[in-house]
């Protein structure tokens, strides 16, 4: 299954940052990291919604992101 990535650079950076942060500290929660990424990368409401749904889908068993 192919993961669809949005066109915006900020959302791509946010997803990469969340993934890297989880690898550095697996004890951090995705919800907290996602909220921090929304502010850190100044995501639009649409991109923020995408980020939250992206990680909900990942948690539900979708394929992980390939770099």
Tab-separated table of N, CA and C in Angstrom:
chain	number	residue	atom	x	y	z
A	1	UNK	N	0.844	-1.181	0.000
A	1	UNK	CA	0.000	0.000	0.000
A	1	UNK	C	0.887	1.241	0.000
A	2	UNK	N	0.578	2.190	-0.833
A	2	UNK	CA	1.342	3.418	-0.946
A	2	UNK	C	0.781	4.470	-0.005
A	3	UNK	N	1.673	5.150	0.701
A	3	UNK	CA	1.263	6.239	1.574
A	3	UNK	C	1.200	7.517	0.754
A	4	UNK	N	0.075	8.204	0.794
A	4	UNK	CA	-0.088	9.457	0.064
A	4	UNK	C	0.445	10.584	0.928
A	5	UNK	N	1.366	11.345	0.366
A	5	UNK	CA	1.945	12.475	1.081
A	5	UNK	C	1.382	13.770	0.522
A	6	UNK	N	1.083	14.722	1.377
A	6	UNK	CA	0.591	16.016	0.911
A	6	UNK	C	1.703	16.800	0.227
A	7	UNK	N	1.309	17.840	-0.492
A	7	UNK	CA	2.270	18.618	-1.261
A	7	UNK	C	3.071	19.607	-0.423
A	8	UNK	N	2.552	20.060	0.695
A	8	UNK	CA	3.207	21.106	1.482
A	8	UNK	C	4.516	20.666	2.115
A	9	UNK	N	5.502	21.547	2.068
A	9	UNK	CA	6.814	21.261	2.641
A	9	UNK	C	6.746	21.182	4.165
A	10	UNK	N	5.947	22.027	4.787
A	10	UNK	CA	5.861	22.052	6.253
A	10	UNK	C	5.320	20.733	6.792
A	11	UNK	N	4.303	20.184	6.167
A	11	UNK	CA	3.731	18.925	6.660
A	11	UNK	C	4.714	17.782	6.467
A	12	UNK	N	5.450	17.797	5.385
A	12	UNK	CA	6.473	16.759	5.174
A	12	UNK	C	7.541	16.833	6.258
A	13	UNK	N	7.989	18.046	6.555
A	13	UNK	CA	8.994	18.225	7.602
A	13	UNK	C	8.433	17.792	8.955
A	14	UNK	N	7.174	18.094	9.197
A	14	UNK	CA	6.547	17.726	10.470
A	14	UNK	C	6.493	16.209	10.630
A	15	UNK	N	6.108	15.505	9.575
A	15	UNK	CA	6.033	14.043	9.637
A	15	UNK	C	7.422	13.456	9.867
A	16	UNK	N	8.415	13.954	9.153
A	16	UNK	CA	9.785	13.465	9.343
A	16	UNK	C	10.270	13.752	10.762
A	17	UNK	N	9.934	14.932	11.286
A	17	UNK	CA	10.359	15.295	12.631
A	17	UNK	C	9.715	14.379	13.670
A	18	UNK	N	8.418	14.107	13.523
A	18	UNK	CA	7.728	13.216	14.461
A	18	UNK	C	8.361	11.827	14.409
A	19	UNK	N	8.613	11.313	13.212
A	19	UNK	CA	9.236	9.988	13.070
A	19	UNK	C	10.607	9.948	13.737
A	20	UNK	N	11.424	10.966	13.485
A	20	UNK	CA	12.761	11.022	14.078
A	20	UNK	C	12.679	11.133	15.598
A	21	UNK	N	11.743	11.925	16.083
A	21	UNK	CA	11.580	12.096	17.530
A	21	UNK	C	11.156	10.797	18.193
A	22	UNK	N	10.306	10.032	17.525
A	22	UNK	CA	9.882	8.735	18.066
A	22	UNK	C	11.046	7.751	18.108
A	23	UNK	N	11.919	7.810	17.117
A	23	UNK	CA	13.084	6.922	17.113
A	23	UNK	C	14.057	7.300	18.224
A	24	UNK	N	14.212	8.592	18.474
A	24	UNK	CA	15.112	9.054	19.529
A	24	UNK	C	14.574	8.732	20.917
A	25	UNK	N	13.271	8.869	21.094
A	25	UNK	CA	12.649	8.640	22.401
A	25	UNK	C	11.297	7.957	22.211
A	26	UNK	N	11.293	6.621	22.121
A	26	UNK	CA	10.048	5.884	21.872
A	26	UNK	C	8.996	6.030	22.974
A	27	UNK	N	9.382	6.557	24.127
A	27	UNK	CA	8.433	6.726	25.228
A	27	UNK	C	7.510	7.923	25.026
A	28	UNK	N	7.906	8.842	24.135
A	28	UNK	CA	7.050	10.016	23.871
A	28	UNK	C	5.805	9.571	23.125
A	29	UNK	N	4.707	10.227	23.389
A	29	UNK	CA	3.465	9.849	22.721
A	29	UNK	C	3.331	10.569	21.385
A	30	UNK	N	2.702	9.887	20.456
A	30	UNK	CA	2.478	10.470	19.135
A	30	UNK	C	1.601	11.707	19.254
A	31	UNK	N	0.613	11.660	20.130
A	31	UNK	CA	-0.292	12.805	20.292
A	31	UNK	C	0.481	14.054	20.720
A	32	UNK	N	1.378	13.910	21.690
A	32	UNK	CA	2.168	15.060	22.146
A	32	UNK	C	3.120	15.546	21.065
A	33	UNK	N	3.768	14.611	20.378
A	33	UNK	CA	4.683	14.994	19.303
A	33	UNK	C	3.940	15.686	18.168
A	34	UNK	N	2.764	15.175	17.832
A	34	UNK	CA	1.982	15.785	16.750
A	34	UNK	C	1.579	17.205	17.127
A	35	UNK	N	1.139	17.409	18.360
A	35	UNK	CA	0.762	18.753	18.794
A	35	UNK	C	1.971	19.691	18.777
A	36	UNK	N	3.130	19.189	19.187
A	36	UNK	CA	4.337	20.014	19.154
A	36	UNK	C	4.726	20.341	17.711
A	37	UNK	N	4.599	19.368	16.821
A	37	UNK	CA	4.936	19.583	15.406
A	37	UNK	C	4.010	20.612	14.766
A	38	UNK	N	2.748	20.612	15.150
A	38	UNK	CA	1.791	21.578	14.601
A	38	UNK	C	2.260	23.003	14.893
A	39	UNK	N	2.723	23.249	16.099
A	39	UNK	CA	3.233	24.574	16.442
A	39	UNK	C	4.609	24.851	15.871
A	40	UNK	N	5.480	23.864	15.947
A	40	UNK	CA	6.864	24.026	15.494
A	40	UNK	C	6.943	24.337	14.002
A	41	UNK	N	6.091	23.691	13.207
A	41	UNK	CA	6.132	23.868	11.756
A	41	UNK	C	5.011	24.773	11.248
A	42	UNK	N	4.298	25.424	12.178
A	42	UNK	CA	3.251	26.389	11.841
A	42	UNK	C	2.293	25.824	10.795
A	43	UNK	N	1.743	24.649	11.103
A	43	UNK	CA	0.867	23.977	10.152
A	43	UNK	C	-0.491	24.655	10.077
A	44	UNK	N	-1.040	24.673	8.890
A	44	UNK	CA	-2.393	25.189	8.696
A	44	UNK	C	-3.367	24.215	9.359
A	45	UNK	N	-4.602	24.638	9.609
A	45	UNK	CA	-5.582	23.708	10.176
A	45	UNK	C	-5.753	22.444	9.321
A	46	UNK	N	-5.721	22.606	8.015
A	46	UNK	CA	-5.857	21.452	7.113
A	46	UNK	C	-4.669	20.497	7.280
A	47	UNK	N	-3.453	21.048	7.333
A	47	UNK	CA	-2.268	20.213	7.510
A	47	UNK	C	-2.228	19.589	8.902
A	48	UNK	N	-2.661	20.328	9.906
A	48	UNK	CA	-2.710	19.788	11.265
A	48	UNK	C	-3.661	18.600	11.323
A	49	UNK	N	-4.809	18.728	10.680
A	49	UNK	CA	-5.771	17.634	10.627
A	49	UNK	C	-5.168	16.430	9.906
A	50	UNK	N	-4.464	16.689	8.796
A	50	UNK	CA	-3.822	15.601	8.059
A	50	UNK	C	-2.815	14.884	8.948
A	51	UNK	N	-1.982	15.642	9.672
A	51	UNK	CA	-0.962	15.049	10.530
A	51	UNK	C	-1.593	14.152	11.592
A	52	UNK	N	-2.621	14.638	12.242
A	52	UNK	CA	-3.285	13.848	13.279
A	52	UNK	C	-3.920	12.589	12.700
A	53	UNK	N	-4.593	12.725	11.553
A	53	UNK	CA	-5.199	11.553	10.912
A	53	UNK	C	-4.137	10.576	10.414
A	54	UNK	N	-3.024	11.108	9.917
A	54	UNK	CA	-1.931	10.267	9.429
A	54	UNK	C	-1.457	9.325	10.528
A	55	UNK	N	-1.248	9.852	11.722
A	55	UNK	CA	-0.757	9.013	12.811
A	55	UNK	C	-1.850	8.145	13.416
A	56	UNK	N	-3.102	8.555	13.329
A	56	UNK	CA	-4.190	7.678	13.744
A	56	UNK	C	-4.258	6.476	12.816
A	57	UNK	N	-4.087	6.720	11.512
A	57	UNK	CA	-4.083	5.631	10.537
A	57	UNK	C	-2.894	4.706	10.768
A	58	UNK	N	-1.727	5.265	11.097
A	58	UNK	CA	-0.540	4.459	11.375
A	58	UNK	C	-0.795	3.559	12.580
A	59	UNK	N	-1.420	4.119	13.598
A	59	UNK	CA	-1.711	3.360	14.810
A	59	UNK	C	-2.708	2.239	14.529
A	60	UNK	N	-3.604	2.483	13.571
A	60	UNK	CA	-4.622	1.498	13.227
A	60	UNK	C	-4.068	0.356	12.377
A	61	UNK	N	-2.792	0.461	11.960
A	61	UNK	CA	-2.191	-0.651	11.247
A	61	UNK	C	-1.802	-0.389	9.817
A	62	UNK	N	-1.846	0.848	9.376
A	62	UNK	CA	-1.408	1.161	8.018
A	62	UNK	C	0.107	1.015	7.938
A	63	UNK	N	0.642	0.998	6.744
A	63	UNK	CA	2.082	0.845	6.545
A	63	UNK	C	2.834	2.051	7.081
A	64	UNK	N	4.003	1.829	7.700
A	64	UNK	CA	4.805	2.955	8.185
A	64	UNK	C	5.409	3.741	7.030
A	65	UNK	N	5.822	4.944	7.325
A	65	UNK	CA	6.416	5.830	6.323
A	65	UNK	C	7.784	5.293	5.933
A	66	UNK	N	8.063	5.296	4.663
A	66	UNK	CA	9.377	4.920	4.148
A	66	UNK	C	10.115	6.183	3.768
A	67	UNK	N	11.332	6.391	4.245
A	67	UNK	CA	12.114	7.587	3.904
A	67	UNK	C	12.944	7.333	2.681
